[in-house]
Coordinates of N, CA, C and O in Angstrom, one line a residue:
M100 N 111.3 111.5 72.5 CA 110.6 110.3 72.1 C 109.1 110.6 72.1 O 108.5 111.1 73.0
K101 N 108.5 110.2 71.0 CA 107.0 110.5 70.8 C 106.2 109.5 71.5 O 106.4 108.3 71.5
Q102 N 105.2 110.1 72.2 CA 104.2 109.2 73.0 C 103.3 108.5 72.0 O 102.8 109.1 71.1
P103 N 103.1 107.2 72.3 CA 102.1 106.5 71.4 C 100.7 107.0 71.6 O 100.3 107.3 72.7
T104 N 100.0 107.0 70.5 CA 98.6 107.5 70.5 C 97.7 106.2 70.5 O 97.8 105.4 69.7
L105 N 96.8 106.2 71.5 CA 95.9 105.0 71.5 C 94.6 105.4 70.8 O 94.0 106.5 71.0
G106 N 94.1 104.5 70.0 CA 92.8 104.7 69.4 C 91.7 104.4 70.3 O 91.8 103.8 71.4
R107 N 90.5 104.9 69.9 CA 89.3 104.7 70.8 C 89.0 103.3 71.1 O 88.7 102.9 72.2
E108 N 89.2 102.4 70.1 CA 88.9 101.0 70.3 C 89.9 100.4 71.4 O 89.4 99.6 72.2
E109 N 91.1 100.8 71.3 CA 92.1 100.3 72.3 C 91.8 100.8 73.7 O 91.9 100.1 74.7
I110 N 91.4 102.1 73.8 CA 91.1 102.6 75.1 C 89.9 101.9 75.7 O 89.9 101.6 76.9
L111 N 88.9 101.6 74.9 CA 87.7 100.9 75.3 C 88.0 99.5 75.7 O 87.5 99.0 76.7
R112 N 88.9 98.8 75.0 CA 89.3 97.5 75.3 C 90.0 97.4 76.7 O 89.7 96.6 77.5
R113 N 90.9 98.4 76.9 CA 91.6 98.5 78.2 C 90.7 98.8 79.4 O 90.8 98.2 80.4
K114 N 89.7 99.7 79.1 CA 88.8 100.0 80.2 C 87.9 98.8 80.5 O 87.7 98.5 81.7
K115 N 87.5 98.0 79.5 CA 86.7 96.8 79.7 C 87.5 95.8 80.5 O 87.0 95.1 81.4
L116 N 88.8 95.6 80.2 CA 89.6 94.7 81.0 C 89.7 95.1 82.4 O 89.6 94.2 83.3
S117 N 89.9 96.4 82.7 CA 90.0 96.8 84.0 C 88.7 96.7 84.8 O 88.7 96.2 85.9
E118 N 87.6 97.0 84.1 CA 86.3 96.9 84.8 C 85.9 95.4 85.1 O 85.4 95.1 86.1
S119 N 86.2 94.5 84.1 CA 85.9 93.1 84.3 C 86.7 92.5 85.4 O 86.3 91.7 86.2
T120 N 88.0 93.0 85.5 CA 88.9 92.5 86.6 C 88.4 92.9 87.9 O 88.3 92.2 88.9
R121 N 88.0 94.2 88.0 CA 87.5 94.8 89.3 C 86.2 94.0 89.7 O 86.1 93.7 90.8
K122 N 85.3 93.8 88.8 CA 84.1 93.1 89.1 C 84.4 91.7 89.6 O 83.7 91.2 90.5
M123 N 85.3 91.0 88.9 CA 85.6 89.6 89.3 C 86.2 89.6 90.7 O 85.9 88.8 91.6
I124 N 87.1 90.6 91.0 CA 87.7 90.7 92.4 C 86.6 91.0 93.4 O 86.6 90.4 94.5
C125 N 85.7 91.9 93.1 CA 84.6 92.2 94.1 C 83.7 91.0 94.3 O 83.2 90.8 95.4
G126 N 83.6 90.1 93.3 CA 82.9 88.8 93.5 C 83.7 87.7 94.2 O 83.1 86.8 94.7
T127 N 85.0 87.9 94.3 CA 85.9 86.9 94.9 C 86.2 87.3 96.4 O 86.2 86.4 97.2
L128 N 86.5 88.5 96.7 CA 86.9 89.0 98.0 C 85.7 89.7 98.7 O 84.9 90.3 98.0
E129 N 85.8 89.7 100.0 CA 84.8 90.5 100.8 C 85.4 92.0 100.8 O 86.4 92.2 101.5
I130 N 84.7 92.9 100.1 CA 85.2 94.2 100.0 C 84.7 95.1 101.1 O 83.5 95.0 101.4
Q131 N 85.6 95.8 101.8 CA 85.2 96.7 102.9 C 84.8 98.1 102.5 O 83.9 98.7 103.0
E132 N 85.6 98.6 101.5 CA 85.4 100.0 101.0 C 85.8 100.0 99.5 O 86.6 99.1 99.1
Q133 N 85.2 100.9 98.8 CA 85.6 101.1 97.4 C 85.3 102.5 97.0 O 84.4 103.1 97.5
D134 N 86.1 103.0 96.0 CA 85.8 104.2 95.4 C 86.0 104.0 93.9 O 86.1 102.9 93.4
E135 N 86.0 105.1 93.1 CA 86.1 104.9 91.6 C 87.4 104.3 91.2 O 87.5 103.8 90.1
N136 N 88.5 104.4 92.0 CA 89.8 103.9 91.6 C 90.3 102.7 92.3 O 91.3 102.1 91.9
S137 N 89.7 102.4 93.4 CA 90.3 101.3 94.3 C 89.2 100.5 95.1 O 88.1 101.0 95.2
I138 N 89.7 99.4 95.6 CA 88.9 98.6 96.5 C 89.8 98.3 97.7 O 91.0 98.2 97.6
K139 N 89.2 98.1 98.9 CA 89.9 97.8 100.1 C 89.3 96.6 100.8 O 88.1 96.5 100.9
T140 N 90.2 95.8 101.3 CA 89.8 94.6 102.0 C 90.9 94.2 102.9 O 91.9 94.9 103.1
T141 N 90.8 93.0 103.5 CA 92.0 92.4 104.2 C 92.3 91.1 103.6 O 91.4 90.4 102.9
C142 N 93.5 90.6 103.7 CA 94.0 89.4 103.2 C 95.1 88.8 104.1 O 96.1 89.5 104.4
K143 N 94.8 87.7 104.7 CA 95.7 87.1 105.7 C 95.7 88.1 106.8 O 94.6 88.6 107.2
D144 N 96.8 88.6 107.3 CA 96.9 89.6 108.3 C 97.3 91.0 107.8 O 97.8 91.8 108.6
F145 N 97.0 91.2 106.5 CA 97.4 92.5 105.9 C 96.1 93.3 105.5 O 95.1 92.6 105.1
D146 N 96.2 94.6 105.5 CA 95.2 95.4 104.9 C 95.6 95.4 103.4 O 96.7 95.5 103.1
L147 N 94.6 95.3 102.5 CA 94.9 95.2 101.1 C 94.1 96.3 100.3 O 92.9 96.3 100.5
R148 N 94.8 97.1 99.6 CA 94.1 98.0 98.7 C 94.6 97.7 97.3 O 95.8 97.5 97.0
I149 N 93.6 97.5 96.4 CA 93.9 97.3 95.0 C 93.5 98.6 94.2 O 92.3 98.9 94.3
I150 N 94.4 99.2 93.6 CA 94.2 100.4 92.8 C 94.2 100.1 91.3 O 95.2 99.4 90.9
F151 N 93.3 100.6 90.6 CA 93.2 100.3 89.2 C 93.6 101.6 88.3 O 93.2 102.7 88.7
S152 N 94.2 101.3 87.2 CA 94.5 102.4 86.2 C 94.0 101.8 84.9 O 94.6 100.9 84.3
E153 N 92.9 102.4 84.5 CA 92.2 101.8 83.3 C 93.0 102.1 82.0 O 93.1 101.2 81.1
L154 N 93.7 103.2 81.9 CA 94.4 103.6 80.6 C 95.5 102.6 80.3 O 95.7 102.3 79.1
H155 N 96.2 102.1 81.3 CA 97.4 101.3 81.0 C 97.1 99.8 80.6 O 97.8 99.4 79.7
P156 N 96.2 99.0 81.0 CA 95.5 99.0 82.3 C 96.4 98.2 83.3 O 97.1 97.2 83.0
L157 N 96.4 98.7 84.5 CA 97.2 98.1 85.6 C 96.3 97.9 86.9 O 95.3 98.6 87.0
M158 N 96.8 97.0 87.7 CA 96.2 96.9 89.1 C 97.4 96.9 90.0 O 98.4 96.2 89.8
L159 N 97.4 97.8 91.0 CA 98.4 97.9 92.0 C 98.0 97.3 93.3 O 96.9 97.7 93.8
F160 N 98.7 96.3 93.8 CA 98.4 95.8 95.1 C 99.2 96.5 96.2 O 100.4 96.7 96.0
C161 N 98.6 97.0 97.2 CA 99.3 97.6 98.3 C 98.8 96.9 99.6 O 97.7 96.9 100.0
L162 N 99.8 96.1 100.1 CA 99.6 95.3 101.3 C 100.2 96.1 102.5 O 101.4 96.5 102.4
E163 N 99.5 96.2 103.6 CA 100.0 97.1 104.7 C 99.7 96.4 106.0 O 98.7 95.7 106.2
K164 N 100.7 96.6 106.9 CA 100.5 96.0 108.3 C 101.2 96.9 109.3 O 102.3 97.4 109.0
P165 N 100.6 97.1 110.4 CA 101.3 97.9 111.5 C 102.6 97.4 112.0 O 102.7 96.1 112.0
L166 N 103.5 98.2 112.3 CA 104.7 97.8 112.9 C 104.7 98.2 114.4 O 104.2 99.3 114.7
E167 N 105.1 97.3 115.3 CA 105.1 97.6 116.7 C 106.2 98.6 117.1 O 106.0 99.5 117.9
E168 N 107.3 98.5 116.4 CA 108.4 99.4 116.7 C 109.2 99.7 115.5 O 109.4 98.9 114.6
I169 N 109.6 101.0 115.4 CA 110.4 101.4 114.2 C 111.7 102.0 114.8 O 111.7 103.0 115.5
D170 N 112.8 101.2 114.6 CA 114.1 101.6 115.2 C 115.0 102.1 114.1 O 114.7 102.2 112.9
G171 N 116.2 102.4 114.4 CA 117.2 103.0 113.5 C 117.6 102.1 112.4 O 118.1 102.5 111.4
S172 N 117.5 100.8 112.6 CA 117.9 99.8 111.6 C 116.9 99.5 110.6 O 117.1 98.7 109.6
I173 N 115.7 100.1 110.7 CA 114.6 99.8 109.8 C 114.9 100.1 108.3 O 114.5 99.4 107.4
S174 N 115.7 101.2 108.1 CA 116.0 101.5 106.7 C 116.9 100.5 106.0 O 116.6 100.1 104.9
S175 N 117.9 100.0 106.7 CA 118.8 99.0 106.1 C 118.0 97.7 106.0 O 118.2 96.9 105.0
K176 N 117.1 97.3 106.9 CA 116.3 96.1 106.7 C 115.4 96.2 105.5 O 115.2 95.3 104.8
T177 N 114.8 97.4 105.3 CA 113.9 97.6 104.2 C 114.7 97.5 102.9 O 114.3 96.9 101.9
N178 N 115.9 98.1 102.9 CA 116.7 98.1 101.7 C 117.1 96.6 101.3 O 117.1 96.2 100.2
F179 N 117.4 95.8 102.4 CA 117.7 94.4 102.1 C 116.5 93.7 101.5 O 116.6 92.9 100.6
A180 N 115.3 94.0 102.1 CA 114.1 93.3 101.5 C 113.9 93.7 100.1 O 113.5 92.8 99.3
N181 N 114.2 94.9 99.7 CA 114.1 95.3 98.3 C 115.1 94.7 97.4 O 114.8 94.4 96.3
L182 N 116.3 94.5 97.9 CA 117.4 93.8 97.1 C 117.1 92.4 96.8 O 117.6 91.9 95.8
T183 N 116.3 91.7 97.6 CA 116.0 90.3 97.4 C 114.6 90.1 96.8 O 114.1 89.0 96.7
S184 N 113.9 91.1 96.4 CA 112.5 91.0 95.9 C 112.5 91.4 94.4 O 113.1 92.4 94.0
V185 N 111.9 90.6 93.6 CA 111.7 90.9 92.2 C 110.3 91.2 91.8 O 110.0 91.7 90.8
L186 N 109.3 91.0 92.8 CA 107.9 91.1 92.5 C 107.4 92.5 92.8 O 106.4 92.9 92.2
G187 N 108.0 93.2 93.7 CA 107.5 94.5 94.1 C 108.4 95.2 95.0 O 109.6 94.9 95.0
S188 N 107.9 96.2 95.7 CA 108.8 97.0 96.6 C 108.3 97.1 98.0 O 107.1 97.1 98.2
H189 N 109.2 97.1 98.9 CA 108.9 97.2 100.4 C 109.2 98.6 100.9 O 110.2 99.2 100.4
C190 N 108.4 99.1 101.8 CA 108.8 100.4 102.4 C 108.1 100.4 103.8 O 107.3 99.6 104.2
V191 N 108.6 101.4 104.6 CA 108.1 101.6 105.9 C 107.6 103.0 105.9 O 108.3 104.0 105.6
N192 N 106.3 103.2 106.3 CA 105.7 104.5 106.4 C 105.9 104.9 107.9 O 105.1 104.4 108.7
E193 N 106.9 105.7 108.2 CA 107.1 106.0 109.6 C 106.0 106.9 110.2 O 105.7 106.8 111.4
Y194 N 105.4 107.7 109.3 CA 104.3 108.6 109.8 C 103.1 107.7 110.3 O 102.5 108.0 111.3
L195 N 102.8 106.7 109.5 CA 101.6 105.8 109.9 C 102.0 104.7 110.8 O 101.2 104.0 111.3
G196 N 103.4 104.4 110.9 CA 103.9 103.3 111.7 C 103.5 102.0 111.1 O 103.1 101.1 111.8
C197 N 103.7 101.8 109.8 CA 103.4 100.6 109.2 C 104.3 100.2 108.1 O 105.1 101.0 107.5
Y198 N 104.3 98.9 107.8 CA 105.1 98.3 106.7 C 104.1 98.3 105.5 O 102.9 98.0 105.6
Q199 N 104.7 98.5 104.3 CA 103.9 98.5 103.1 C 104.6 97.7 102.0 O 105.9 97.8 101.8
Y200 N 103.9 96.9 101.3 CA 104.4 96.2 100.1 C 103.6 96.5 98.9 O 102.3 96.5 99.0
R201 N 104.2 96.9 97.8 CA 103.5 97.3 96.6 C 104.0 96.5 95.4 O 105.2 96.3 95.2
S202 N 103.0 96.1 94.6 CA 103.3 95.3 93.4 C 102.3 95.7 92.3 O 101.1 95.7 92.5
T203 N 102.8 96.0 91.2 CA 102.0 96.4 90.0 C 101.9 95.3 89.0 O 102.9 94.7 88.7
H204 N 100.7 95.1 88.4 CA 100.5 94.1 87.5 C 99.7 94.6 86.3 O 98.7 95.2 86.4
W205 N 100.2 94.3 85.1 CA 99.5 94.6 83.9 C 98.3 93.7 83.7 O 98.4 92.5 84.0
I206 N 97.2 94.3 83.2 CA 96.0 93.5 82.9 C 96.0 93.5 81.4 O 95.3 94.4 80.8
D207 N 96.7 92.6 80.7 CA 96.7 92.6 79.3 C 95.8 91.6 78.6 O 95.6 91.7 77.4
T208 N 95.2 90.7 79.4 CA 94.2 89.8 78.9 C 93.1 89.7 80.0 O 93.3 90.1 81.1
E209 N 92.0 89.0 79.7 CA 91.0 88.8 80.7 C 91.5 88.1 81.9 O 92.2 87.1 81.8
M210 N 91.3 88.6 83.1 CA 91.8 88.1 84.3 C 90.8 87.1 84.9 O 89.7 87.4 85.1
T211 N 91.3 85.9 85.1 CA 90.4 84.8 85.6 C 90.6 84.9 87.2 O 91.6 85.4 87.7
Q212 N 89.6 84.3 87.9 CA 89.7 84.2 89.3 C 90.9 83.4 89.7 O 91.6 83.8 90.7
T213 N 91.2 82.3 89.1 CA 92.4 81.5 89.4 C 93.7 82.3 89.3 O 94.5 82.2 90.2
R214 N 93.8 83.0 88.2 CA 95.0 83.8 88.0 C 95.1 84.9 89.0 O 96.2 85.2 89.5
F215 N 94.0 85.6 89.3 CA 94.1 86.7 90.3 C 94.5 86.1 91.6 O 95.3 86.7 92.3
L216 N 93.9 85.0 92.0 CA 94.3 84.4 93.3 C 95.7 84.0 93.4 O 96.4 84.1 94.4
E217 N 96.3 83.5 92.3 CA 97.7 83.1 92.2 C 98.6 84.4 92.4 O 99.5 84.3 93.2
I218 N 98.2 85.4 91.7 CA 99.0 86.7 91.9 C 98.9 87.2 93.3 O 99.9 87.6 93.9
L219 N 97.7 87.2 93.8 CA 97.5 87.7 95.2 C 98.3 86.9 96.2 O 98.9 87.4 97.1
E220 N 98.3 85.5 96.1 CA 99.0 84.7 97.0 C 100.5 84.9 96.9 O 101.1 85.0 98.0
R221 N 101.0 85.1 95.7 CA 102.4 85.4 95.6 C 102.8 86.8 96.2 O 103.8 86.9 96.9
C222 N 101.9 87.7 96.1 CA 102.1 89.0 96.7 C 102.1 88.9 98.2 O 102.9 89.5 98.9
V223 N 101.1 88.2 98.7 CA 101.0 88.0 100.2 C 102.3 87.3 100.7 O 102.8 87.7 101.8
L224 N 102.7 86.3 100.0 CA 103.9 85.6 100.5 C 105.1 86.5 100.5 O 105.9 86.5 101.5
E225 N 105.3 87.3 99.5 CA 106.4 88.3 99.4 C 106.3 89.3 100.5 O 107.2 89.7 101.1
A226 N 105.1 89.8 100.7 CA 104.8 90.8 101.8 C 105.1 90.2 103.1 O 105.7 90.9 104.0
S227 N 104.8 89.0 103.3 CA 105.0 88.3 104.6 C 106.5 88.2 104.8 O 107.0 88.4 105.9
R228 N 107.3 87.8 103.8 CA 108.7 87.7 103.9 C 109.3 89.0 104.2 O 110.2 89.2 105.1
G229 N 108.9 90.1 103.5 CA 109.4 91.4 103.7 C 109.1 91.9 105.1 O 109.9 92.5 105.8
Y230 N 107.9 91.7 105.6 CA 107.5 92.1 106.9 C 108.4 91.5 107.9 O 108.8 92.1 108.9
E231 N 108.6 90.2 107.8 CA 109.5 89.5 108.8 C 110.9 90.1 108.8 O 111.5 90.2 109.9
K232 N 111.4 90.4 107.6 CA 112.8 91.0 107.6 C 112.8 92.4 108.2 O 113.7 92.7 108.9
V233 N 111.7 93.2 108.0 CA 111.7 94.5 108.5 C 111.3 94.6 110.0 O 111.9 95.4 110.7
A234 N 110.4 93.8 110.4 CA 109.9 93.8 111.8 C 110.8 93.2 112.8 O 110.6 93.5 114.0
C235 N 111.6 92.3 112.4 CA 112.5 91.6 113.4 C 113.8 92.3 113.6 O 114.3 93.0 112.9

């Protein structure tokens, strides 16, 4: 299958969408850290990293929260959380001792603050449900 070739105009349009979304988010949330690809903050009781991919353009939400205990049933609990989720994926990072929820979103039009906050709220609700399934 041949890869589609993007013209310069489309590449610039996508980059502008990604940049304007990032700028809007930085004006909406209290940012703790940032680099050329991502911003980091907290939301509710989760650490939140939003990673941007200009070429596609995408934003990836990664919500993370420490786990007090990781036992032998954590894998099946995580699998169950993934079977009941349509918005993203749940995982446990045993090395870091934390729960992670990841959700990817296309930025195909100008992102408004209202739309961003709606997406974020849905991700936080799903991460909270997943965390409760995994942590209990």
